[in-house]
Coordinates of C-alpha atoms and ligand atoms in Angstrom, one line a residue:
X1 CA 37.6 140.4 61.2
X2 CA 34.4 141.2 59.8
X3 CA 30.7 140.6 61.6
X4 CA 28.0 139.0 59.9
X5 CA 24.4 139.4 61.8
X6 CA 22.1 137.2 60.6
X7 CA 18.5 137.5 62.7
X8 CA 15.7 135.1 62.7
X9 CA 18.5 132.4 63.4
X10 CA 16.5 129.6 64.8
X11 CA 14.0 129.4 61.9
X12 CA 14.5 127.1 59.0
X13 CA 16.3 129.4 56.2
X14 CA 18.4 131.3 59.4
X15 CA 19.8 127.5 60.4
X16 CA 20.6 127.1 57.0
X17 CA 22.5 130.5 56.3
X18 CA 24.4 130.0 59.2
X19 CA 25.6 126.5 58.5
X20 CA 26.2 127.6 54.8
X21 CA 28.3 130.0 56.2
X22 CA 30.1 127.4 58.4
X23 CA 30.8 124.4 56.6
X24 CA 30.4 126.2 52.3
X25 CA 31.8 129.2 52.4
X26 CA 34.3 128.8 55.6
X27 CA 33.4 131.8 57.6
X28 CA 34.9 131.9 61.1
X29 CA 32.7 131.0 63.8
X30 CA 33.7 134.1 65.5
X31 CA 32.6 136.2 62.8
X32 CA 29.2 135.3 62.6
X33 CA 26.2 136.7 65.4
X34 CA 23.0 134.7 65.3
X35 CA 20.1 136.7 66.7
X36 CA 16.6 135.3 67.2
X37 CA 14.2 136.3 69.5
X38 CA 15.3 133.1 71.8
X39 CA 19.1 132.8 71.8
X40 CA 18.8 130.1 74.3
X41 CA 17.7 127.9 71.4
X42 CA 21.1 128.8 69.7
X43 CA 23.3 126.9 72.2
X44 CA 24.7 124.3 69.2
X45 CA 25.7 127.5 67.3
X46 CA 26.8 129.2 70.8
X47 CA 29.1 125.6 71.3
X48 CA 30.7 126.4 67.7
X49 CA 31.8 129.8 68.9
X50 CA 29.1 132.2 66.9
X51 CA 28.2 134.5 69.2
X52 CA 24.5 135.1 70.5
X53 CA 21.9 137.6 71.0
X54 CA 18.3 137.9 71.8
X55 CA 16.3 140.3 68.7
X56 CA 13.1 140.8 69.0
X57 CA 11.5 143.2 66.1
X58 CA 8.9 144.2 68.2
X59 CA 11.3 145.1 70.8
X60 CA 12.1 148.3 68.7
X61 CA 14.2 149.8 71.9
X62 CA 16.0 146.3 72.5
X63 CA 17.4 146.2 68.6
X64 CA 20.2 148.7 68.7
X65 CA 22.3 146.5 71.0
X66 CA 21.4 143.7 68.1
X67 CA 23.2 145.4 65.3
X68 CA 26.1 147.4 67.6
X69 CA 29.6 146.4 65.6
X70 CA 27.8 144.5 62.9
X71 CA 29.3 145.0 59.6
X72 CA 27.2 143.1 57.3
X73 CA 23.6 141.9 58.6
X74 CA 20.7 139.9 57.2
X75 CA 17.3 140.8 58.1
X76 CA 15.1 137.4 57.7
X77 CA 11.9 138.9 56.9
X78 CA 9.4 137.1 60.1
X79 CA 6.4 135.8 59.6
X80 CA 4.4 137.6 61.7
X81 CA 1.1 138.1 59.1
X82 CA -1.7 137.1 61.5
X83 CA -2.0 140.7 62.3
X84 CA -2.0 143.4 59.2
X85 CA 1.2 145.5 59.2
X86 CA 2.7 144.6 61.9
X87 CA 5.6 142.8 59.8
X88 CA 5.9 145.9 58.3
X89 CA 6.5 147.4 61.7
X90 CA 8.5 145.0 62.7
X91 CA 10.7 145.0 59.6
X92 CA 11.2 149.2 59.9
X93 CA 12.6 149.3 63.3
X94 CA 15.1 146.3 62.2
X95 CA 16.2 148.4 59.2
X96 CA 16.4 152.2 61.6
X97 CA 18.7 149.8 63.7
X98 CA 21.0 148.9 61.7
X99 CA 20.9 152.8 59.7
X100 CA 21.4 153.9 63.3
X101 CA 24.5 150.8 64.3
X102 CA 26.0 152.6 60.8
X103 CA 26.2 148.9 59.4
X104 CA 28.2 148.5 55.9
X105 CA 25.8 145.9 54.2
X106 CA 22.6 145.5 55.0
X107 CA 20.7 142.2 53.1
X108 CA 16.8 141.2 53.5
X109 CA 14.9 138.4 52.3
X110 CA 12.2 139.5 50.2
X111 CA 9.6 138.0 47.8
X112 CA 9.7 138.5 43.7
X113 CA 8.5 141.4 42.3
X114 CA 6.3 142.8 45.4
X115 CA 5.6 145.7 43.4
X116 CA 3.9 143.6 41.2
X117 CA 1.9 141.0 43.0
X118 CA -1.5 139.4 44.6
X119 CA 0.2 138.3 47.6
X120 CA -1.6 139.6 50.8
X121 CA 1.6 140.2 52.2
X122 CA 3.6 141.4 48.9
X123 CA 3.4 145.3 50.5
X124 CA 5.4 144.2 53.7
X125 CA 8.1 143.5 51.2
X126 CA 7.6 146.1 49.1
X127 CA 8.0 148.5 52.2
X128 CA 10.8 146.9 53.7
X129 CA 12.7 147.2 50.4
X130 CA 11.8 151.0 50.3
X131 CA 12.8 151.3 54.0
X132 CA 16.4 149.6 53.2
X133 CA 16.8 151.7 50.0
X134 CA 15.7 155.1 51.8
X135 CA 18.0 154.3 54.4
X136 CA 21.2 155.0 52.3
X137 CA 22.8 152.0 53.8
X138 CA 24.7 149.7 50.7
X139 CA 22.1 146.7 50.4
X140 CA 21.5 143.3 49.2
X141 CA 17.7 142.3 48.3
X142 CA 17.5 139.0 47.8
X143 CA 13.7 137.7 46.8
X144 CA 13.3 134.3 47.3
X145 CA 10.0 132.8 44.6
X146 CA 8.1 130.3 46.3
X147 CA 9.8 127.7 48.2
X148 CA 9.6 123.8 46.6
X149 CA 9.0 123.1 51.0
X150 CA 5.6 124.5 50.5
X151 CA 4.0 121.7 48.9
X152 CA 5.0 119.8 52.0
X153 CA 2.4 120.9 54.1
X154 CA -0.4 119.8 51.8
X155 CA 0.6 117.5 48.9
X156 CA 0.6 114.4 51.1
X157 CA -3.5 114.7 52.2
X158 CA -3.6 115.8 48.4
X159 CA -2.3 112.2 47.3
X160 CA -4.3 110.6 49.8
X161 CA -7.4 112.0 48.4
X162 CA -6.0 111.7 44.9
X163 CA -6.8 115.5 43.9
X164 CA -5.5 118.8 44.6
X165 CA -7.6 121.6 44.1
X166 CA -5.6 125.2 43.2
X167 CA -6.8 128.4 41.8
X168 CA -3.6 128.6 40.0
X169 CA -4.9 128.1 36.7
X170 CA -2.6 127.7 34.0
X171 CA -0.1 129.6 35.9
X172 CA 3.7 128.9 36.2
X173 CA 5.8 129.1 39.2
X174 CA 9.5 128.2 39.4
X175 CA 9.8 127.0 42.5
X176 CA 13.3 126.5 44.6
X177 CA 14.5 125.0 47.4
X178 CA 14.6 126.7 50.4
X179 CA 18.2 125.4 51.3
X180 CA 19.2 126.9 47.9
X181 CA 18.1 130.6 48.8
X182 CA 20.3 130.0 52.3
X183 CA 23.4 129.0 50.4
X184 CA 22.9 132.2 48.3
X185 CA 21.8 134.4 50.9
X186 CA 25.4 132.9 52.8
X187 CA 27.2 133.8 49.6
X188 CA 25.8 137.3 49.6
X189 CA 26.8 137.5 53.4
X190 CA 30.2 135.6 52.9
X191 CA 31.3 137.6 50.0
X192 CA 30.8 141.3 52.3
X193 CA 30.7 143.5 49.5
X194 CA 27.4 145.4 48.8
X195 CA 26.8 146.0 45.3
X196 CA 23.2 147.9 46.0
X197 CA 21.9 144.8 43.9
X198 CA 18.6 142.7 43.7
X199 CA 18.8 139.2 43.3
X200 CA 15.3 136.9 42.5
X201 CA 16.4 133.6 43.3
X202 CA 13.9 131.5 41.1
X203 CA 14.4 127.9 40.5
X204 CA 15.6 126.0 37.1
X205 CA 11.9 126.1 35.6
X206 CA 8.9 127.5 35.8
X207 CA 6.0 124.5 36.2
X208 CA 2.4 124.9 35.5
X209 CA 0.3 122.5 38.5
X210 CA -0.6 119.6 36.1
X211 CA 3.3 119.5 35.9
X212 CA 4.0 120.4 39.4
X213 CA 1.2 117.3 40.0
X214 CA 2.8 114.7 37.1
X215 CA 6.4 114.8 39.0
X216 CA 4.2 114.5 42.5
X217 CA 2.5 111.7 41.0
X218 CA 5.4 110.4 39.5
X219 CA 7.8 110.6 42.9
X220 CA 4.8 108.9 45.2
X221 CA 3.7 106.2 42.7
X222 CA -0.2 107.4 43.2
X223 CA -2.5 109.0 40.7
X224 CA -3.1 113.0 41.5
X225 CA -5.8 115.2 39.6
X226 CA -5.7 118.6 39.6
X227 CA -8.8 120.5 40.2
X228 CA -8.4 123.8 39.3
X229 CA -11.3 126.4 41.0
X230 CA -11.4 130.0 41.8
X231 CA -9.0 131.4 44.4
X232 CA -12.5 132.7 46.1
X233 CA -13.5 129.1 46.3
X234 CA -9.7 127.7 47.7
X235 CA -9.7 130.3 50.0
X236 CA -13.6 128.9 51.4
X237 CA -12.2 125.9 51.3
X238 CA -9.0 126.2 53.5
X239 CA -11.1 127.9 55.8
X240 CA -13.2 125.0 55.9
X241 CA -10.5 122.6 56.1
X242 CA -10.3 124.3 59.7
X243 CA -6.7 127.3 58.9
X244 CA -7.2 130.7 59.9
X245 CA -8.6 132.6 57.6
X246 CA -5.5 134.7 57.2
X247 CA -3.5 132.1 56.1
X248 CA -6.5 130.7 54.0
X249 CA -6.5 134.2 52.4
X250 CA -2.7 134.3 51.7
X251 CA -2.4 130.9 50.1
X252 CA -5.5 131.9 47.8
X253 CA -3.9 135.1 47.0
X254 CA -0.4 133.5 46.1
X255 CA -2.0 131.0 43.8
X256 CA -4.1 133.9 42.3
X257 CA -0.9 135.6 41.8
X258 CA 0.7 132.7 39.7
X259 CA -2.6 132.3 37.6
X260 CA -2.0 136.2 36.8
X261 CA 1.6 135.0 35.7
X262 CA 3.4 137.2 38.4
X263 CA 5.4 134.2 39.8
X264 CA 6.4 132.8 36.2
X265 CA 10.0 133.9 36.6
X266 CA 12.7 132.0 35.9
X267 CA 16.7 133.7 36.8
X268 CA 20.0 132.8 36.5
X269 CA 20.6 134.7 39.7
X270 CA 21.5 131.8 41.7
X271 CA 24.1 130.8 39.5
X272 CA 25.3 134.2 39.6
X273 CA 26.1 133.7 43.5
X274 CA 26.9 130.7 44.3
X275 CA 28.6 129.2 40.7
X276 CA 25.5 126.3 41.2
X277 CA 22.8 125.2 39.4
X278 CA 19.6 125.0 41.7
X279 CA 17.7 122.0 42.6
X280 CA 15.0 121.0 40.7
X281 CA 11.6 120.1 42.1
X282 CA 11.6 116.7 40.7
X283 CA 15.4 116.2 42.6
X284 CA 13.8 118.0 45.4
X285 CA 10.1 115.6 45.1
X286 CA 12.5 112.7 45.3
X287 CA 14.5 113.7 48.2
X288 CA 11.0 114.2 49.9
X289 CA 9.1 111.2 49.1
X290 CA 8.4 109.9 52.6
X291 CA 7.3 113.7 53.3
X292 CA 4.7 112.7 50.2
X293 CA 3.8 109.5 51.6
X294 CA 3.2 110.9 54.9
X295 CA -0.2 111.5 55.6
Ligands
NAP1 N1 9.5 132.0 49.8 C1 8.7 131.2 50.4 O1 8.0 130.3 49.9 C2 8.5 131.4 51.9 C3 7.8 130.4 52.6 C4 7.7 130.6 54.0 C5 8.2 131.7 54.6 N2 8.9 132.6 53.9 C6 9.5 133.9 54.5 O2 10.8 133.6 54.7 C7 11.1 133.7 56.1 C8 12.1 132.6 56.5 O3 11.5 131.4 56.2 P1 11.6 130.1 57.1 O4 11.2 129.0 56.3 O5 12.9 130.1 57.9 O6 10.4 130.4 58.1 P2 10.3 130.0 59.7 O7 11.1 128.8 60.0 O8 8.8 129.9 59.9 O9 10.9 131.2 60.5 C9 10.2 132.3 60.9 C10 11.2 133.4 61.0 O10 10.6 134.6 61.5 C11 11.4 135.1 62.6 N3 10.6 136.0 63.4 C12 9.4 135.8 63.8 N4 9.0 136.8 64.6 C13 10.1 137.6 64.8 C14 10.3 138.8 65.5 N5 9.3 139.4 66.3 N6 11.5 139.4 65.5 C15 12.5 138.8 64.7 N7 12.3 137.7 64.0 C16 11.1 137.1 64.0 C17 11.9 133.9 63.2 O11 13.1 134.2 64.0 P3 13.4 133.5 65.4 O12 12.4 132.4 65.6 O13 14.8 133.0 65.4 O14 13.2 134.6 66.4 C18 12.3 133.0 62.0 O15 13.5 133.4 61.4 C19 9.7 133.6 56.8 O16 9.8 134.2 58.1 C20 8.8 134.3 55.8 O17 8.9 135.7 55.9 C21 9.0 132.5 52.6

């Protein structure tokens, strides 16, 4: 027997690891320890037999009971990035926990190339990877590019106003489906082994927005232009559009980080894992129409 922490449980990738782990690869119930920072909301995964436990990252004194007998464990990186280095923080006393629980595979779920990037938050992964490698526990970095779920939140007001303004430029992205990083983070998990490997799980293609916009357009039946402005004058307008400006500052700096090409990576990584070829965004667009049509 052989246990598999995975933390961050209850968000949407942690749901999906676990039941990758469950019903893809097989792993026993038994096996498998879903942490979040409410276990309470775990009770479905409790009822299956995985066992339960309260992690909180800033709870640094609370986390070595988290990781005690854990053999592998993923950290889900959190999204804590209203307030500057605290995921950072966070992410640290996660990674001294499971250094100090003596854990034989540690994984994390990082971002492409953070060494390399415009992201506001790319350093967070950049020192959690450090902090993991530094540790001299065997690892597994998985950085997951930009999920296709993004364009979720906004692409719906976009069709209904019939443009979408991005300071991406010509940029390409290669977007993927979020439920395709979980079944190759469950993979990683499920196979045990640490091979002190990174993995950048991309998807099939990397898409420039007047692509990203034709298969939009072509998915909803309605006409999309793209309006391409600076990521100063996105970011003004997301804050005007009533988001905080951190978040209007993060989005601005993502798309800034595509126009400088950083995010125009294509792998065969997931392959590699899982013996699948990731979801496109047009399958994925498709699958998500009434999430188009929704606004
Ligand atoms: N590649 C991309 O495009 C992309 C997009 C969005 C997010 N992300 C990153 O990927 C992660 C997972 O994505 P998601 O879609 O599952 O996001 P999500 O549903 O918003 O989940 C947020 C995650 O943060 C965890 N978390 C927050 N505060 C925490 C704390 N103090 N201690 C421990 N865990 C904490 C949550 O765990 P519990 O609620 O279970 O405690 C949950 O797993 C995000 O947290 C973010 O870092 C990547």
């Amino acid at each position: 027997m052989s246990k598999i922490l995975v933390t961050g449980a209850s968000g949407n990738l942690g749901q999906a690891i676990i039941r990758h782990l469950l019903e893809t690869y097989h792993a026993p119930a038994s096996d498998i320890v879903a942490a979040s920072r409410d276990a309470s909301k775990l009770s479905a995964l409790g009822a299956k037999g995985v066992e339960l436990r309260n992690a909180d990252f800033d709870d640094a004194a609370s986390l070595d009971a988290v990781f005690a007998g854990i053999d592998t464990a993923l950290i889900i990186s959190t999204d804590a990035l209203a307030v500057p280095g605290q995921r950072l923080t966070q992410h640290k006393s996660a990674v001294a926990a499971a250094a100090k629980a003596g854990v034989k595979h540690l994984a994390y779920t990082s971002m492409p190339n953070p060494d390399k990037s415009l992201v506001t938050f790319a350093p967070d992964h950049l020192g959690t990877e450090q902090a993991i490698k530094a540790s001299g526990l065997p690892y597994t970095i998985i950085r997951n590019a930009w999920y296709n779920e993004n364009y979720l939140h906004g692409m719906s007001h976009n069709l209904k106003a019939g443009q979408w303004f991005t300071a991406m430029a010509d940029g390409k992205v290669s977007n993927i489906s979020r439920d395709d990083c979980a079944r190759a983070a469950a993979a990683v998990l499920a196979k045990g082994k640490a091979e002190n490997k990174t993995y950048t799980l991309t998807g099939p293609q990397s898409l420039n927005a007047d692509e990203i916009a034709a298969l939009v357009s072509a998915v909803a039946g309605k006409p999309l232009r793209v309006v391409k402005v600076s990521p100063a004058d996105l970011q003004k307008g997301i804050e005007g559009a009533g988001l905080p400006g951190f978040v209007a500052e993060m989005l601005a700096s993502a798309d800034a980080n595509i126009a400088a090409g950083n995010f125009d990576i294509v792998t065969s990584d997931y392959e590699t894992l899982t013996g699948e070829k990731p979801q496109t965004s047009e399958a994925f667009f498709t699958t998500h129409k009434a999430a188009l049509l929704s606004a």
